[in-house]
């Protein structure tokens, strides 16, 4: 194996190449890559359910009372092509001010935060398959109630969005628990980033129910070669005390807190754009809802593409070039957090140059996809046996930006001026840069002692 480069890391506690001791199973038509593809379909459903209201919001509001210098109510002149679609007059419009809009957009995360740690615990104890399946199914059901709740009033809509968040909150902890059992160490970046790229929720639930299993040992159709490859590559990284959770060691783990800070910081920018980009496109740049939906999707298409590419590159660097895991994770985190911060700030100074504004926002979000192979996967590196719980912990803190970010942003942009939105972008960029620096200082890439020999700690 040719060595492409070298670097230093904290001395690993376990052998770094467990796969060398077992025969590698081919990826083509394998159960683990089938799981990755079906997971991508599931996460496509998850994010569609989460963001649909953000796009629809711009056309749900009663704009007749707004005073403006142009007919569109936006800072920049409205676009003539394609022509703005006529409003469906059978659908209701609502007199929600900026503060109410902020609470509605953030309400999902008040439910989402509640089931992060419980989701990780339950997935580890009872298995992740059905927990994730029913979590997404519940979110689908409550999403169907959104129009009726909006007609009843903002309070009812907020309540429904909270319930959606409760259902969706178990999905990521469940998926990390699943990958702890399914992802060979040197394929983690590839498999998880495929999961993130992408029919309706009910169809997904049926496929998930019949095609996915909690571990290779319970899968009836997996080849024996692949089963031995996965279990053999993970045998030295999983805890020997499966029923014991070292809560004290987890709570005092510096590498975990490095992930917490990075996750919180990245999500501040991510959720700012996820919930408010359609509003910015409409109120500032003057795009219609037809244009808005397409243009608001561009940043996330770019993010998905770079996430997959970065996953392939990250595992290539670790497996073929023998770069240490910690070096890869930190490098990809820095690129995936500093890059978005720079282009987000730049987007605030493009004025009404629509092409440049959309380009900078797209590049900002796209570069964020690189971090999928950085801190975002680091839970599986430092404690694969407890990856679901660790993800639940970090995602609990990382959900706070989704709760307060839209409220703060809408409070800062009451007049929808360029200067107000520049402040929003500066805040997000500064938080992103801080998180990247913190993770670069304190992040680690090897399995921690408490994650393997938990029983001896007595926590």
CSV table of C-alpha atoms in Angstrom, one decimal:
chain,number,residue,atom,x,y,z
A,1,UNK,CA,0.0,0.0,0.0
A,2,UNK,CA,1.5,3.3,-1.1
A,3,UNK,CA,1.8,6.0,1.5
A,4,UNK,CA,0.5,9.3,0.2
A,5,UNK,CA,1.4,11.4,3.1
A,6,UNK,CA,2.0,11.4,6.9
A,7,UNK,CA,0.9,13.2,10.0
A,8,UNK,CA,0.8,12.9,13.7
A,9,UNK,CA,-2.1,12.1,16.1
A,10,UNK,CA,-2.7,11.2,19.6
A,11,UNK,CA,-1.5,7.6,20.1
A,12,UNK,CA,-4.4,5.4,19.1
A,13,UNK,CA,-5.7,3.1,21.8
A,14,UNK,CA,-6.6,0.4,19.4
A,15,UNK,CA,-5.2,-1.1,16.1
A,16,UNK,CA,-6.1,1.3,13.3
A,17,UNK,CA,-6.5,-1.3,10.6
A,18,UNK,CA,-8.8,-4.0,12.0
A,19,UNK,CA,-10.0,-4.5,8.4
A,20,UNK,CA,-6.6,-5.9,7.4
A,21,UNK,CA,-7.4,-9.0,9.6
A,22,UNK,CA,-10.6,-9.9,7.7
A,23,UNK,CA,-11.4,-10.3,4.1
A,24,UNK,CA,-12.9,-7.1,2.6
A,25,UNK,CA,-16.4,-7.6,1.2
A,26,UNK,CA,-17.2,-5.9,-2.1
A,27,UNK,CA,-19.4,-2.8,-2.0
A,28,UNK,CA,-21.5,-3.6,-5.1
A,29,UNK,CA,-24.9,-5.0,-4.1
A,30,UNK,CA,-23.8,-5.2,-0.5
A,31,UNK,CA,-26.3,-4.9,2.4
A,32,UNK,CA,-24.3,-2.0,4.0
A,33,UNK,CA,-24.5,0.1,0.9
A,34,UNK,CA,-28.1,-0.8,0.4
A,35,UNK,CA,-28.7,0.6,3.9
A,36,UNK,CA,-26.8,3.7,3.0
A,37,UNK,CA,-29.0,4.3,-0.1
A,38,UNK,CA,-32.3,3.7,1.8
A,39,UNK,CA,-31.0,5.9,4.6
A,40,UNK,CA,-30.5,8.7,2.0
A,41,UNK,CA,-34.1,8.3,1.0
A,42,UNK,CA,-35.1,8.6,4.6
A,43,UNK,CA,-33.1,11.7,5.3
A,44,UNK,CA,-34.5,13.3,2.1
A,45,UNK,CA,-37.9,12.8,3.6
A,46,UNK,CA,-36.7,14.1,7.0
A,47,UNK,CA,-35.4,17.4,5.6
A,48,UNK,CA,-38.3,17.8,3.2
A,49,UNK,CA,-40.7,17.7,6.1
A,50,UNK,CA,-38.5,20.0,8.1
A,51,UNK,CA,-38.1,22.8,5.5
A,52,UNK,CA,-41.3,22.7,3.6
A,53,UNK,CA,-42.9,25.3,5.8
A,54,UNK,CA,-40.0,27.7,5.4
A,55,UNK,CA,-40.6,27.8,1.6
A,56,UNK,CA,-44.4,27.9,1.9
A,57,UNK,CA,-44.3,30.7,4.5
A,58,UNK,CA,-43.4,33.3,2.0
A,59,UNK,CA,-46.7,32.9,0.2
A,60,UNK,CA,-48.8,32.2,3.2
A,61,UNK,CA,-48.6,35.7,4.6
A,62,UNK,CA,-51.0,38.6,4.0
A,63,UNK,CA,-48.8,41.2,2.3
A,64,UNK,CA,-51.4,43.7,1.4
A,65,UNK,CA,-50.6,45.8,4.5
A,66,UNK,CA,-46.9,46.0,3.7
A,67,UNK,CA,-45.7,49.3,2.4
A,68,UNK,CA,-42.8,49.1,-0.1
A,69,UNK,CA,-41.2,50.9,-3.0
A,70,UNK,CA,-42.1,48.2,-5.5
A,71,UNK,CA,-45.0,45.9,-6.1
A,72,UNK,CA,-43.3,42.8,-4.8
A,73,UNK,CA,-42.6,44.1,-1.3
A,74,UNK,CA,-38.9,43.2,-1.6
A,75,UNK,CA,-35.8,45.3,-1.2
A,76,UNK,CA,-34.6,44.6,-4.8
A,77,UNK,CA,-36.8,44.9,-7.9
A,78,UNK,CA,-39.0,41.9,-8.5
A,79,UNK,CA,-38.1,39.5,-11.4
A,80,UNK,CA,-40.4,39.6,-14.4
A,81,UNK,CA,-39.4,36.2,-15.8
A,82,UNK,CA,-40.9,33.9,-15.1
A,83,UNK,CA,-44.0,35.9,-14.1
A,84,UNK,CA,-45.1,35.6,-10.5
A,85,UNK,CA,-47.7,32.9,-10.2
A,86,UNK,CA,-51.2,34.0,-9.2
A,87,UNK,CA,-52.2,33.3,-5.7
A,88,UNK,CA,-54.5,30.4,-5.1
A,89,UNK,CA,-57.4,32.4,-3.6
A,90,UNK,CA,-58.9,29.2,-2.0
A,91,UNK,CA,-56.0,29.0,0.4
A,92,UNK,CA,-55.8,31.1,3.5
A,93,UNK,CA,-53.3,33.9,4.1
A,94,UNK,CA,-52.3,34.9,7.6
A,95,UNK,CA,-51.5,38.1,9.4
A,96,UNK,CA,-48.3,36.9,11.2
A,97,UNK,CA,-45.8,39.6,12.1
A,98,UNK,CA,-42.0,39.0,12.0
A,99,UNK,CA,-41.9,37.8,15.6
A,100,UNK,CA,-44.7,35.2,15.1
A,101,UNK,CA,-43.0,34.0,11.9
A,102,UNK,CA,-39.8,33.5,13.9
A,103,UNK,CA,-41.6,31.4,16.6
A,104,UNK,CA,-43.4,29.3,14.0
A,105,UNK,CA,-40.1,28.6,12.1
A,106,UNK,CA,-38.3,27.8,15.3
A,107,UNK,CA,-41.1,25.7,17.0
A,108,UNK,CA,-40.1,22.5,15.3
A,109,UNK,CA,-36.8,22.5,17.2
A,110,UNK,CA,-38.5,22.8,20.6
A,111,UNK,CA,-39.8,19.3,20.0
A,112,UNK,CA,-36.7,18.1,18.2
A,113,UNK,CA,-34.5,18.8,21.2
A,114,UNK,CA,-36.6,16.7,23.6
A,115,UNK,CA,-35.9,13.3,21.9
A,116,UNK,CA,-32.2,13.6,21.1
A,117,UNK,CA,-30.7,11.9,24.1
A,118,UNK,CA,-33.7,9.6,24.7
A,119,UNK,CA,-33.5,8.6,21.1
A,120,UNK,CA,-29.9,7.6,21.4
A,121,UNK,CA,-30.6,5.6,24.5
A,122,UNK,CA,-33.7,3.8,23.2
A,123,UNK,CA,-31.9,3.0,19.9
A,124,UNK,CA,-29.1,1.4,21.8
A,125,UNK,CA,-31.3,-0.5,24.1
A,126,UNK,CA,-34.1,-1.7,21.8
A,127,UNK,CA,-32.6,-1.3,18.3
A,128,UNK,CA,-32.7,1.6,15.9
A,129,UNK,CA,-34.8,0.3,13.0
A,130,UNK,CA,-38.3,0.7,14.3
A,131,UNK,CA,-37.5,3.7,16.4
A,132,UNK,CA,-36.3,5.6,13.3
A,133,UNK,CA,-39.1,4.2,11.2
A,134,UNK,CA,-42.0,5.2,13.5
A,135,UNK,CA,-40.3,8.6,14.3
A,136,UNK,CA,-40.4,9.6,10.6
A,137,UNK,CA,-43.9,8.1,10.2
A,138,UNK,CA,-45.1,10.2,13.1
A,139,UNK,CA,-43.6,13.3,11.5
A,140,UNK,CA,-45.3,12.5,8.2
A,141,UNK,CA,-48.7,12.3,10.0
A,142,UNK,CA,-48.4,15.6,11.8
A,143,UNK,CA,-47.1,17.3,8.6
A,144,UNK,CA,-50.4,16.3,7.0
A,145,UNK,CA,-52.2,18.3,9.7
A,146,UNK,CA,-50.3,21.5,9.0
A,147,UNK,CA,-52.9,23.3,6.8
A,148,UNK,CA,-55.7,22.6,9.3
A,149,UNK,CA,-53.5,23.8,12.2
A,150,UNK,CA,-52.6,27.0,10.4
A,151,UNK,CA,-56.3,27.8,9.8
A,152,UNK,CA,-57.0,27.3,13.5
A,153,UNK,CA,-54.3,29.8,14.4
A,154,UNK,CA,-50.6,30.3,15.0
A,155,UNK,CA,-50.7,28.6,18.4
A,156,UNK,CA,-52.1,25.4,16.9
A,157,UNK,CA,-49.5,25.5,14.1
A,158,UNK,CA,-46.7,25.9,16.6
A,159,UNK,CA,-48.0,22.9,18.6
A,160,UNK,CA,-48.1,20.7,15.5
A,161,UNK,CA,-44.6,21.7,14.5
A,162,UNK,CA,-43.4,20.8,18.0
A,163,UNK,CA,-45.0,17.4,17.7
A,164,UNK,CA,-43.3,17.0,14.3
A,165,UNK,CA,-40.0,17.8,15.9
A,166,UNK,CA,-40.5,15.2,18.7
A,167,UNK,CA,-41.0,12.5,16.1
A,168,UNK,CA,-38.0,13.5,13.9
A,169,UNK,CA,-35.7,14.0,16.9
A,170,UNK,CA,-35.0,10.2,17.2
A,171,UNK,CA,-33.9,9.9,13.6
A,172,UNK,CA,-30.2,10.9,13.7
A,173,UNK,CA,-29.4,9.1,17.0
A,174,UNK,CA,-31.1,6.0,15.6
A,175,UNK,CA,-29.0,6.2,12.4
A,176,UNK,CA,-25.7,6.7,14.3
A,177,UNK,CA,-26.6,3.6,16.4
A,178,UNK,CA,-27.3,1.7,13.2
A,179,UNK,CA,-24.0,2.7,11.6
A,180,UNK,CA,-22.1,1.8,14.8
A,181,UNK,CA,-23.0,-1.8,13.9
A,182,UNK,CA,-22.9,-1.6,10.1
A,183,UNK,CA,-20.0,0.7,9.1
A,184,UNK,CA,-16.5,-0.7,9.0
A,185,UNK,CA,-14.1,2.0,10.3
A,186,UNK,CA,-12.5,2.8,7.0
A,187,UNK,CA,-15.8,3.1,5.2
A,188,UNK,CA,-17.6,5.4,7.7
A,189,UNK,CA,-17.1,8.6,5.8
A,190,UNK,CA,-18.4,7.0,2.6
A,191,UNK,CA,-21.4,5.4,4.1
A,192,UNK,CA,-22.6,8.2,6.3
A,193,UNK,CA,-22.2,10.9,3.6
A,194,UNK,CA,-24.2,8.7,1.2
A,195,UNK,CA,-26.9,8.5,3.9
A,196,UNK,CA,-27.2,12.3,3.9
A,197,UNK,CA,-27.9,12.9,0.2
A,198,UNK,CA,-31.3,11.9,0.0
A,199,UNK,CA,-42.2,8.7,-3.1
A,200,UNK,CA,-43.1,10.1,0.1
A,201,UNK,CA,-42.7,9.3,3.7
A,202,UNK,CA,-45.2,6.5,3.8
A,203,UNK,CA,-43.4,4.7,0.9
A,204,UNK,CA,-40.1,5.1,2.6
A,205,UNK,CA,-41.6,3.6,5.8
A,206,UNK,CA,-42.7,0.5,4.0
A,207,UNK,CA,-39.3,0.0,2.4
A,208,UNK,CA,-37.5,0.7,5.6
A,209,UNK,CA,-39.6,-1.9,7.5
A,210,UNK,CA,-38.9,-4.8,5.1
A,211,UNK,CA,-35.3,-4.0,3.9
A,212,UNK,CA,-33.4,-2.8,7.0
A,213,UNK,CA,-32.1,-4.6,10.1
A,214,UNK,CA,-30.5,-3.5,13.3
A,215,UNK,CA,-27.2,-5.3,12.7
A,216,UNK,CA,-25.4,-7.6,10.2
A,217,UNK,CA,-26.1,-10.6,12.5
A,218,UNK,CA,-29.8,-10.1,12.2
A,219,UNK,CA,-29.9,-9.5,8.5
A,220,UNK,CA,-31.3,-12.6,6.7
A,221,UNK,CA,-30.0,-11.8,3.2
A,222,UNK,CA,-26.5,-10.5,3.9
A,223,UNK,CA,-23.6,-12.6,2.5
A,224,UNK,CA,-21.4,-14.4,5.0
A,225,UNK,CA,-18.3,-12.6,3.6
A,226,UNK,CA,-19.8,-9.2,4.2
A,227,UNK,CA,-21.1,-10.2,7.7
A,228,UNK,CA,-17.7,-11.4,8.7
A,229,UNK,CA,-16.0,-8.3,7.2
A,230,UNK,CA,-18.2,-5.9,9.1
A,231,UNK,CA,-18.2,-7.7,12.5
A,232,UNK,CA,-14.5,-8.5,12.2
A,233,UNK,CA,-13.5,-4.9,11.5
A,234,UNK,CA,-15.5,-3.6,14.5
A,235,UNK,CA,-14.8,-6.2,17.1
A,236,UNK,CA,-12.0,-4.3,18.8
A,237,UNK,CA,-13.9,-1.0,18.8
A,238,UNK,CA,-17.1,-1.9,20.5
A,239,UNK,CA,-17.6,-2.0,24.3
A,240,UNK,CA,-17.6,-5.4,26.1
A,241,UNK,CA,-20.3,-4.1,28.5
A,242,UNK,CA,-23.2,-3.4,26.2
A,243,UNK,CA,-25.7,-2.8,29.0
A,244,UNK,CA,-23.5,-0.3,30.8
A,245,UNK,CA,-23.4,3.4,29.8
A,246,UNK,CA,-20.4,5.4,31.3
A,247,UNK,CA,-22.4,8.6,31.8
A,248,UNK,CA,-19.7,10.3,33.9
A,249,UNK,CA,-16.9,9.6,31.4
A,250,UNK,CA,-19.1,10.8,28.6
A,251,UNK,CA,-20.0,14.0,30.3
A,252,UNK,CA,-16.3,14.8,31.1
A,253,UNK,CA,-14.9,13.8,27.7
A,254,UNK,CA,-13.0,16.7,26.1
A,255,UNK,CA,-13.2,15.2,22.5
A,256,UNK,CA,-17.0,15.0,22.9
A,257,UNK,CA,-17.3,18.6,24.0
A,258,UNK,CA,-15.2,19.5,20.9
A,259,UNK,CA,-17.8,17.9,18.8
A,260,UNK,CA,-20.6,19.6,20.8
A,261,UNK,CA,-19.1,23.1,20.1
A,262,UNK,CA,-18.5,22.4,16.5
A,263,UNK,CA,-21.9,20.9,16.0
A,264,UNK,CA,-23.6,23.9,17.7
A,265,UNK,CA,-21.6,26.4,15.7
A,266,UNK,CA,-22.2,24.7,12.3
A,267,UNK,CA,-25.9,24.4,12.9
A,268,UNK,CA,-26.2,28.1,13.7
A,269,UNK,CA,-25.3,28.8,10.1
A,270,UNK,CA,-27.1,25.8,8.7
A,271,UNK,CA,-30.4,26.5,10.4
A,272,UNK,CA,-30.2,30.2,9.7
A,273,UNK,CA,-30.2,29.4,6.0
A,274,UNK,CA,-32.5,26.4,6.2
A,275,UNK,CA,-35.3,28.4,7.9
A,276,UNK,CA,-34.7,31.9,6.5
A,277,UNK,CA,-33.2,31.5,3.1
A,278,UNK,CA,-36.6,31.4,1.4
A,279,UNK,CA,-37.6,34.6,3.3
A,280,UNK,CA,-34.4,36.3,2.2
A,281,UNK,CA,-35.0,35.3,-1.4
A,282,UNK,CA,-38.5,36.7,-1.3
A,283,UNK,CA,-38.2,39.8,0.9
A,284,UNK,CA,-34.8,41.0,-0.2
A,285,UNK,CA,-33.9,39.6,-3.6
A,286,UNK,CA,-37.5,39.7,-4.9
A,287,UNK,CA,-37.8,36.1,-6.2
A,288,UNK,CA,-41.3,34.7,-6.5
A,289,UNK,CA,-42.2,31.5,-4.7
A,290,UNK,CA,-41.8,29.5,-8.0
A,291,UNK,CA,-38.3,30.8,-8.4
A,292,UNK,CA,-37.7,30.8,-4.6
A,293,UNK,CA,-38.2,27.0,-4.2
A,294,UNK,CA,-35.8,26.2,-7.0
A,295,UNK,CA,-33.1,28.7,-5.9
A,296,UNK,CA,-33.4,27.9,-2.2
A,297,UNK,CA,-32.7,24.3,-3.1
A,298,UNK,CA,-29.5,25.0,-5.0
A,299,UNK,CA,-27.4,25.4,-1.8
A,300,UNK,CA,-28.5,22.0,-0.5
A,301,UNK,CA,-27.9,20.3,-3.9
A,302,UNK,CA,-24.3,21.6,-3.7
A,303,UNK,CA,-24.1,20.5,-0.1
A,304,UNK,CA,-25.2,17.0,-0.9
A,305,UNK,CA,-22.7,16.7,-3.8
A,306,UNK,CA,-19.7,17.9,-1.8
A,307,UNK,CA,-20.8,15.7,1.2
A,308,UNK,CA,-20.5,12.6,-1.0
A,309,UNK,CA,-17.3,13.7,-2.7
A,310,UNK,CA,-15.7,14.5,0.7
A,311,UNK,CA,-16.8,11.2,2.1
A,312,UNK,CA,-15.0,9.4,-0.7
A,313,UNK,CA,-11.9,11.6,-0.3
A,314,UNK,CA,-11.8,11.3,3.5
A,315,UNK,CA,-11.7,7.5,3.5
A,316,UNK,CA,-9.2,7.5,0.6
A,317,UNK,CA,-6.9,9.6,2.7
A,318,UNK,CA,-7.3,7.4,5.7
A,319,UNK,CA,-7.1,4.0,4.0
A,320,UNK,CA,-4.8,4.5,1.0
A,321,UNK,CA,-2.7,7.5,2.1
A,322,UNK,CA,-2.7,6.4,5.8
A,323,UNK,CA,-3.5,9.8,7.1
A,324,UNK,CA,-4.6,9.8,10.8
A,325,UNK,CA,-8.3,10.0,11.4
A,326,UNK,CA,-7.9,13.1,13.6
A,327,UNK,CA,-6.0,15.0,10.8
A,328,UNK,CA,-8.7,14.2,8.3
A,329,UNK,CA,-11.6,15.1,10.6
A,330,UNK,CA,-10.0,18.4,11.6
A,331,UNK,CA,-9.1,19.4,8.1
A,332,UNK,CA,-12.5,18.7,6.7
A,333,UNK,CA,-14.1,20.5,9.6
A,334,UNK,CA,-12.1,23.6,9.1
A,335,UNK,CA,-12.8,23.6,5.3
A,336,UNK,CA,-16.5,22.9,6.0
A,337,UNK,CA,-16.9,25.7,8.5
A,338,UNK,CA,-14.5,28.5,7.6
A,339,UNK,CA,-15.4,28.4,3.9
A,340,UNK,CA,-19.2,28.8,4.5
A,341,UNK,CA,-18.5,31.7,7.0
A,342,UNK,CA,-16.5,33.6,4.4
A,343,UNK,CA,-19.0,33.2,1.6
A,344,UNK,CA,-22.0,33.9,3.9
A,345,UNK,CA,-20.6,37.3,4.9
A,346,UNK,CA,-19.7,38.0,1.2
A,347,UNK,CA,-23.3,37.3,0.2
A,348,UNK,CA,-24.5,40.1,2.4
A,349,UNK,CA,-22.5,42.6,0.3
A,350,UNK,CA,-23.7,41.6,-3.2
A,351,UNK,CA,-26.6,44.1,-3.1
A,352,UNK,CA,-29.1,43.3,-5.8
A,353,UNK,CA,-26.7,41.4,-7.9
A,354,UNK,CA,-29.0,38.3,-8.0
A,355,UNK,CA,-26.5,36.0,-9.7
A,356,UNK,CA,-23.7,36.8,-7.3
A,357,UNK,CA,-25.9,36.6,-4.2
A,358,UNK,CA,-27.3,33.1,-5.2
A,359,UNK,CA,-23.8,32.0,-6.1
A,360,UNK,CA,-22.3,33.0,-2.8
A,361,UNK,CA,-25.1,31.5,-0.8
A,362,UNK,CA,-24.9,28.3,-2.8
A,363,UNK,CA,-21.1,28.0,-2.4
A,364,UNK,CA,-21.5,28.7,1.4
A,365,UNK,CA,-23.9,25.9,1.9
A,366,UNK,CA,-22.1,23.6,-0.5
A,367,UNK,CA,-18.8,23.9,1.4
A,368,UNK,CA,-20.6,23.0,4.5
A,369,UNK,CA,-21.1,19.6,3.1
A,370,UNK,CA,-17.4,18.9,3.6
A,371,UNK,CA,-17.9,18.9,7.4
A,372,UNK,CA,-20.0,15.8,7.0
A,373,UNK,CA,-16.7,13.9,6.9
A,374,UNK,CA,-15.3,16.1,9.8
A,375,UNK,CA,-16.8,16.6,13.2
A,376,UNK,CA,-20.2,15.3,12.1
A,377,UNK,CA,-18.9,11.7,11.9
A,378,UNK,CA,-16.4,11.9,14.8
A,379,UNK,CA,-18.9,10.3,17.3
A,380,UNK,CA,-18.2,6.9,15.6
A,381,UNK,CA,-14.5,7.4,15.8
A,382,UNK,CA,-14.2,8.1,19.5
A,383,UNK,CA,-17.0,5.8,20.9
A,384,UNK,CA,-18.8,3.6,18.3
A,385,UNK,CA,-20.6,1.6,21.0
A,386,UNK,CA,-22.3,4.8,22.2
A,387,UNK,CA,-22.5,6.7,18.9
A,388,UNK,CA,-26.3,7.1,19.1
A,389,UNK,CA,-26.1,8.5,22.6
A,390,UNK,CA,-23.2,10.8,21.7
A,391,UNK,CA,-25.1,12.1,18.7
A,392,UNK,CA,-28.1,12.7,20.9
A,393,UNK,CA,-26.0,14.8,23.3
A,394,UNK,CA,-24.3,16.8,20.6
A,395,UNK,CA,-27.5,17.3,18.6
A,396,UNK,CA,-29.3,18.4,21.7
A,397,UNK,CA,-27.0,21.4,21.9
A,398,UNK,CA,-26.9,21.7,18.2
A,399,UNK,CA,-30.7,22.1,18.1
A,400,UNK,CA,-30.6,25.3,20.2
A,401,UNK,CA,-29.6,27.4,17.1
A,402,UNK,CA,-32.8,26.1,15.4
A,403,UNK,CA,-34.9,27.2,18.3
A,404,UNK,CA,-33.4,30.7,18.9
A,405,UNK,CA,-31.8,31.5,15.6
A,406,UNK,CA,-34.9,32.2,13.6
A,407,UNK,CA,-36.4,34.3,16.5
A,408,UNK,CA,-33.2,36.3,16.8
A,409,UNK,CA,-32.8,36.7,13.0
A,410,UNK,CA,-36.4,37.9,12.5
A,411,UNK,CA,-36.0,40.3,15.4
A,412,UNK,CA,-32.9,41.7,13.7
A,413,UNK,CA,-34.6,42.0,10.3
A,414,UNK,CA,-37.9,43.7,11.1
A,415,UNK,CA,-37.3,46.2,8.2
A,416,UNK,CA,-35.7,43.7,5.9
A,417,UNK,CA,-32.8,46.0,5.0
A,418,UNK,CA,-29.5,44.8,3.6
A,419,UNK,CA,-27.7,46.1,6.7
A,420,UNK,CA,-30.0,44.0,9.0
A,421,UNK,CA,-29.3,40.8,7.0
A,422,UNK,CA,-25.6,41.6,7.0
A,423,UNK,CA,-25.8,41.5,10.8
A,424,UNK,CA,-27.5,38.1,10.7
A,425,UNK,CA,-24.8,36.7,8.4
A,426,UNK,CA,-21.9,38.2,10.5
A,427,UNK,CA,-23.3,36.5,13.7
A,428,UNK,CA,-23.6,33.2,12.0
A,429,UNK,CA,-20.1,33.4,10.4
A,430,UNK,CA,-18.5,34.4,13.7
A,431,UNK,CA,-20.1,31.5,15.6
A,432,UNK,CA,-19.0,29.1,12.8
A,433,UNK,CA,-15.4,30.3,12.9
A,434,UNK,CA,-15.2,29.9,16.7
A,435,UNK,CA,-16.6,26.3,16.5
A,436,UNK,CA,-14.0,25.4,13.9
A,437,UNK,CA,-11.1,26.7,16.0
A,438,UNK,CA,-12.4,25.0,19.1
A,439,UNK,CA,-12.7,21.6,17.4
A,440,UNK,CA,-9.2,22.0,15.8
A,441,UNK,CA,-7.7,22.4,19.3
A,442,UNK,CA,-9.6,19.7,21.2
A,443,UNK,CA,-10.9,17.1,18.7
A,444,UNK,CA,-9.5,13.6,18.7
A,445,UNK,CA,-9.7,10.7,16.2
A,446,UNK,CA,-9.2,7.5,18.2
A,447,UNK,CA,-11.5,5.4,20.3
A,448,UNK,CA,-11.5,6.7,23.9
A,449,UNK,CA,-10.7,4.3,26.8
A,450,UNK,CA,-14.1,4.6,28.5
A,451,UNK,CA,-15.8,3.6,25.2
A,452,UNK,CA,-14.2,0.2,25.2
A,453,UNK,CA,-13.6,-0.7,28.9
A,454,UNK,CA,-16.7,1.0,30.3
A,455,UNK,CA,-17.4,-1.7,32.9
A,456,UNK,CA,-14.2,-0.9,34.8
A,457,UNK,CA,-15.0,2.7,35.3
A,458,UNK,CA,-18.0,2.3,37.6
A,459,UNK,CA,-19.7,5.4,36.2
